[in-house]
Short mmCIF file of C-alpha atoms in Angstrom, two decimals:
data_model
loop_
_atom_site.label_atom_id
_atom_site.label_comp_id
_atom_site.label_asym_id
_atom_site.label_seq_id
_atom_site.Cartn_x
_atom_site.Cartn_y
_atom_site.Cartn_z
CA SER A 1 8.99 20.36 8.51
CA GLN A 2 9.67 17.75 11.25
CA GLN A 3 9.51 14.18 10.01
CA GLY A 4 10.28 10.94 11.48
CA GLU A 5 12.90 8.67 9.67
CA GLU A 6 12.53 4.96 9.41
CA ASP A 7 15.36 2.68 8.59
CA PRO A 8 16.02 0.67 6.60
CA GLN A 9 14.18 2.16 3.69
CA ALA A 10 13.62 -1.27 2.21
CA LEU A 11 13.89 -4.70 3.70
CA SER A 12 13.70 -8.03 2.11
CA ILE A 13 13.37 -11.31 4.21
CA GLN A 14 12.24 -14.89 4.00
CA GLU A 15 9.05 -16.07 5.36
CA GLY A 16 9.57 -17.13 8.93
CA GLU A 17 12.20 -14.76 9.61
CA ASN A 18 11.79 -11.69 12.02
CA ALA A 19 11.71 -8.26 10.55
CA THR A 20 12.84 -5.05 12.55
CA MET A 21 12.20 -1.59 11.45
CA ASN A 22 13.32 1.44 13.23
CA CYS A 23 11.91 4.87 13.62
CA SER A 24 13.74 7.96 14.86
CA TYR A 25 11.98 11.38 15.65
CA LYS A 26 12.99 14.87 16.63
CA THR A 27 11.05 16.23 19.25
CA SER A 28 9.40 15.10 22.60
CA ILE A 29 6.13 13.29 21.94
CA ASN A 30 2.77 12.23 23.49
CA ASN A 31 2.68 9.12 21.58
CA LEU A 32 4.00 7.24 18.72
CA GLN A 33 2.09 5.08 16.22
CA TRP A 34 2.88 2.47 13.63
CA TYR A 35 0.85 1.80 10.36
CA ARG A 36 0.92 -0.62 7.71
CA GLN A 37 0.08 0.14 3.89
CA ASN A 38 -0.53 -2.70 1.51
CA SER A 39 0.08 -1.86 -2.13
CA GLY A 40 -2.79 0.19 -3.43
CA ARG A 41 -4.61 0.49 -0.23
CA GLY A 42 -5.10 2.96 2.62
CA LEU A 43 -3.11 2.76 5.79
CA VAL A 44 -4.10 0.45 8.71
CA HIS A 45 -3.10 1.33 12.28
CA LEU A 46 -1.10 -1.29 14.05
CA ILE A 47 -0.12 -0.16 17.45
CA LEU A 48 -0.06 3.22 19.53
CA ILE A 49 2.65 3.44 22.25
CA ARG A 50 2.40 6.33 24.83
CA SER A 51 5.57 8.44 25.84
CA ASN A 52 5.46 6.69 29.45
CA GLU A 53 5.44 3.10 27.95
CA ARG A 54 8.40 1.28 26.89
CA GLU A 55 7.11 -1.74 25.03
CA LYS A 56 3.91 -2.96 23.80
CA HIS A 57 2.78 -6.19 22.00
CA SER A 58 0.08 -7.02 19.71
CA GLY A 59 0.01 -10.64 18.43
CA ARG A 60 3.22 -11.02 16.16
CA LEU A 61 4.04 -7.30 16.64
CA ARG A 62 6.33 -5.90 19.34
CA VAL A 63 6.99 -2.16 19.56
CA THR A 64 9.57 -0.58 21.81
CA LEU A 65 10.00 3.13 22.57
CA ASP A 66 13.20 4.69 23.88
CA THR A 67 12.34 8.38 24.55
CA SER A 68 15.96 9.20 25.65
CA LYS A 69 17.14 8.22 22.24
CA LYS A 70 13.95 9.40 20.48
CA SER A 71 13.52 6.20 18.64
CA SER A 72 11.22 3.32 18.37
CA SER A 73 11.37 -0.09 16.74
CA LEU A 74 8.84 -2.41 15.18
CA LEU A 75 9.51 -6.23 15.34
CA ILE A 76 7.38 -8.60 13.28
CA THR A 77 8.14 -12.13 14.37
CA ALA A 78 7.76 -15.20 12.29
CA SER A 79 6.91 -13.04 9.13
CA ARG A 80 4.49 -14.17 6.31
CA ALA A 81 4.09 -13.24 2.79
CA ALA A 82 1.00 -11.18 3.87
CA ASP A 83 3.19 -9.03 5.86
CA THR A 84 4.65 -7.47 2.74
CA ALA A 85 3.61 -3.81 2.78
CA SER A 86 5.15 -0.33 3.66
CA TYR A 87 5.41 0.40 7.51
CA PHE A 88 5.09 4.02 8.48
CA CYS A 89 5.74 5.49 12.06
CA ALA A 90 4.02 8.60 13.18
CA THR A 91 4.34 10.81 16.36
CA VAL A 92 2.16 13.44 18.19
CA PRO A 93 4.53 16.09 19.22
CA ARG A 94 4.20 17.15 22.84
CA ALA A 95 4.71 20.95 22.25
CA GLY A 96 3.64 23.09 19.34
CA ASN A 97 0.87 21.67 16.99
CA ASN A 98 -0.07 18.44 18.66
CA ARG A 99 -3.08 18.17 16.64
CA LYS A 100 -1.51 16.30 13.75
CA LEU A 101 0.59 13.27 13.28
CA ILE A 102 4.19 13.65 12.02
CA TRP A 103 4.85 10.96 9.53
CA GLY A 104 8.14 9.05 8.58
CA LEU A 105 9.03 8.13 5.08
CA GLY A 106 8.37 4.56 5.66
CA THR A 107 10.08 1.12 5.34
CA SER A 108 9.12 -1.18 2.51
CA LEU A 109 9.18 -4.78 3.74
CA ALA A 110 9.09 -7.65 1.22
CA VAL A 111 8.56 -11.18 2.71
CA ASN A 112 9.43 -13.75 0.25
CA PRO A 113 7.67 -17.08 0.18
CA ASP B 1 -19.63 -1.95 6.85
CA THR B 2 -17.08 0.22 5.35
CA ALA B 3 -15.61 2.70 8.16
CA VAL B 4 -14.12 5.40 5.97
CA SER B 5 -15.26 5.58 2.48
CA GLN B 6 -14.10 7.76 -0.43
CA THR B 7 -15.45 8.59 -3.99
CA PRO B 8 -14.34 8.27 -6.56
CA LYS B 9 -11.57 5.58 -6.29
CA TYR B 10 -10.05 6.62 -9.52
CA LEU B 11 -10.22 10.27 -11.12
CA VAL B 12 -8.48 10.96 -14.51
CA THR B 13 -8.95 14.52 -15.66
CA GLN B 14 -7.36 17.20 -17.83
CA MET B 15 -5.35 20.12 -16.62
CA GLY B 16 -7.45 23.13 -15.63
CA ASN B 17 -10.48 21.15 -14.76
CA ASP B 18 -12.23 21.37 -11.40
CA LYS B 19 -13.10 18.04 -9.51
CA SER B 20 -14.25 16.97 -5.93
CA ILE B 21 -13.52 13.99 -3.81
CA LYS B 22 -15.93 12.94 -1.14
CA CYS B 23 -15.34 11.15 2.19
CA GLU B 24 -17.74 9.83 4.71
CA GLN B 25 -17.04 7.88 8.01
CA ASN B 26 -19.48 5.85 10.08
CA LEU B 27 -17.29 5.43 13.08
CA GLY B 28 -18.68 8.47 15.03
CA HIS B 29 -15.29 10.12 15.15
CA ASP B 30 -15.19 13.81 15.68
CA THR B 31 -11.98 14.52 13.68
CA MET B 32 -11.28 14.04 9.85
CA TYR B 33 -8.35 14.58 7.68
CA TRP B 34 -7.26 15.00 4.23
CA TYR B 35 -3.79 13.67 3.28
CA LYS B 36 -1.84 13.63 -0.18
CA GLN B 37 0.49 10.69 -0.76
CA ASP B 38 3.03 11.19 -3.69
CA SER B 39 4.58 8.73 -5.88
CA LYS B 40 7.45 8.14 -3.27
CA LYS B 41 4.80 7.45 -0.57
CA PHE B 42 5.57 10.46 1.32
CA LEU B 43 2.28 11.26 3.43
CA LYS B 44 1.44 14.91 3.75
CA ILE B 45 -1.23 16.28 5.90
CA MET B 46 -3.43 18.87 4.10
CA PHE B 47 -6.41 19.69 6.39
CA SER B 48 -8.05 18.68 9.41
CA TYR B 49 -11.55 19.32 10.70
CA ASN B 50 -12.76 18.75 14.36
CA ASN B 51 -16.52 18.83 14.72
CA LYS B 52 -16.73 20.86 11.48
CA GLU B 53 -14.06 23.46 12.60
CA LEU B 54 -10.93 23.68 10.52
CA ILE B 55 -7.92 23.06 12.90
CA ILE B 56 -5.19 22.15 10.43
CA ASN B 57 -4.58 23.97 7.32
CA GLU B 58 -1.02 23.38 6.06
CA THR B 59 0.60 25.15 3.24
CA VAL B 60 -1.60 24.14 0.40
CA PRO B 61 -2.44 25.93 -2.78
CA ASN B 62 -5.72 27.77 -2.26
CA ARG B 63 -7.03 25.94 -5.24
CA PHE B 64 -7.77 23.15 -2.71
CA SER B 65 -10.82 23.96 -0.55
CA PRO B 66 -12.18 21.35 2.10
CA LYS B 67 -15.78 21.47 3.20
CA SER B 68 -17.20 19.42 6.20
CA PRO B 69 -21.05 19.82 6.19
CA ASP B 70 -21.17 17.67 9.23
CA LYS B 71 -18.94 15.58 11.48
CA ALA B 72 -19.30 12.45 9.34
CA HIS B 73 -18.48 14.00 5.92
CA LEU B 74 -15.35 15.92 4.58
CA ASN B 75 -15.02 16.78 0.90
CA LEU B 76 -12.17 18.06 -0.99
CA HIS B 77 -12.78 20.38 -4.00
CA ILE B 78 -9.68 21.28 -6.26
CA ASN B 79 -9.86 23.95 -8.78
CA SER B 80 -7.80 24.53 -11.89
CA LEU B 81 -5.96 21.14 -11.62
CA GLU B 82 -2.30 21.04 -12.34
CA LEU B 83 -0.06 18.06 -13.38
CA GLY B 84 1.63 18.32 -9.86
CA ASP B 85 -1.75 17.49 -8.16
CA SER B 86 -1.42 14.00 -9.53
CA ALA B 87 -1.11 11.81 -6.37
CA VAL B 88 -3.33 9.52 -4.08
CA TYR B 89 -5.44 11.42 -1.72
CA PHE B 90 -6.50 9.81 1.42
CA CYS B 91 -9.22 10.68 3.96
CA ALA B 92 -8.99 9.68 7.42
CA SER B 93 -10.80 10.10 10.88
CA SER B 94 -10.02 9.79 14.49
CA GLN B 95 -11.46 10.35 17.94
CA SER B 96 -9.75 13.14 19.86
CA ALA B 97 -8.82 12.76 23.46
CA ARG B 98 -11.29 14.54 25.79
CA GLY B 99 -10.39 18.17 26.29
CA GLY B 100 -7.83 18.22 23.62
CA PHE B 101 -6.99 17.41 19.91
CA ASP B 102 -4.38 14.67 20.55
CA PRO B 103 -4.92 12.46 17.67
CA TYR B 104 -5.35 8.77 18.51
CA GLU B 105 -5.36 6.06 15.89
CA GLN B 106 -6.36 7.24 12.58
CA TYR B 107 -8.60 5.38 10.24
CA PHE B 108 -8.05 5.61 6.63
CA GLY B 109 -10.12 5.50 3.62
CA PRO B 110 -9.03 3.28 0.46
CA GLY B 111 -7.63 6.43 -1.31
CA THR B 112 -8.57 8.30 -4.52
CA ARG B 113 -5.89 7.99 -7.18
CA LEU B 114 -5.94 11.38 -9.03
CA THR B 115 -4.36 11.63 -12.49
CA VAL B 116 -4.03 14.93 -14.14
CA THR B 117 -3.05 14.81 -17.94
#
């Protein structure tokens, strides 16, 4: 089945550094979403970016979308230990079954104090 | 003020048993989902209901049966549990776009960790 792919699979950085995660997908999309999952918890929605948007910000988060390359990136600036979590991208396909999100496999981020 | 709640949080049971997980959302959303997350954190959609109508039914063994008594509730019943059913099950809800089913942001419950021994 279609899946997004995040890279890297795992990322370890020091507090205060920036963290960049990438997501690639396979088909044209309506929107792309990023979620965070802390250990042992449910997923939390971070940002939704539509196919006609190129960049979006929310606090320390910056998301870009390049539909020509079918890719997106999530940048977390000035990272904190509390940002330690898994980050998932999910897309809504433009064609076919657009009723569900197509999920990536996630990037595990560790922010060391 | 829990938005999406699930019960129970933990479920330990033996092979062959039947169990249910319940989900409730107080966000007024019209769409609810069940996901299964395995030990590698892969998230797999199982079912989705929109206004009590089943709109997504992925390739899931028919031992799994969802029920949505109303828009705010979605339950999952599992018959004849198997070792491979051990996972974390998440309920989620979202509000669909007007005139369509495009999912906007989804709100997740805390998960139910199912362990089958």
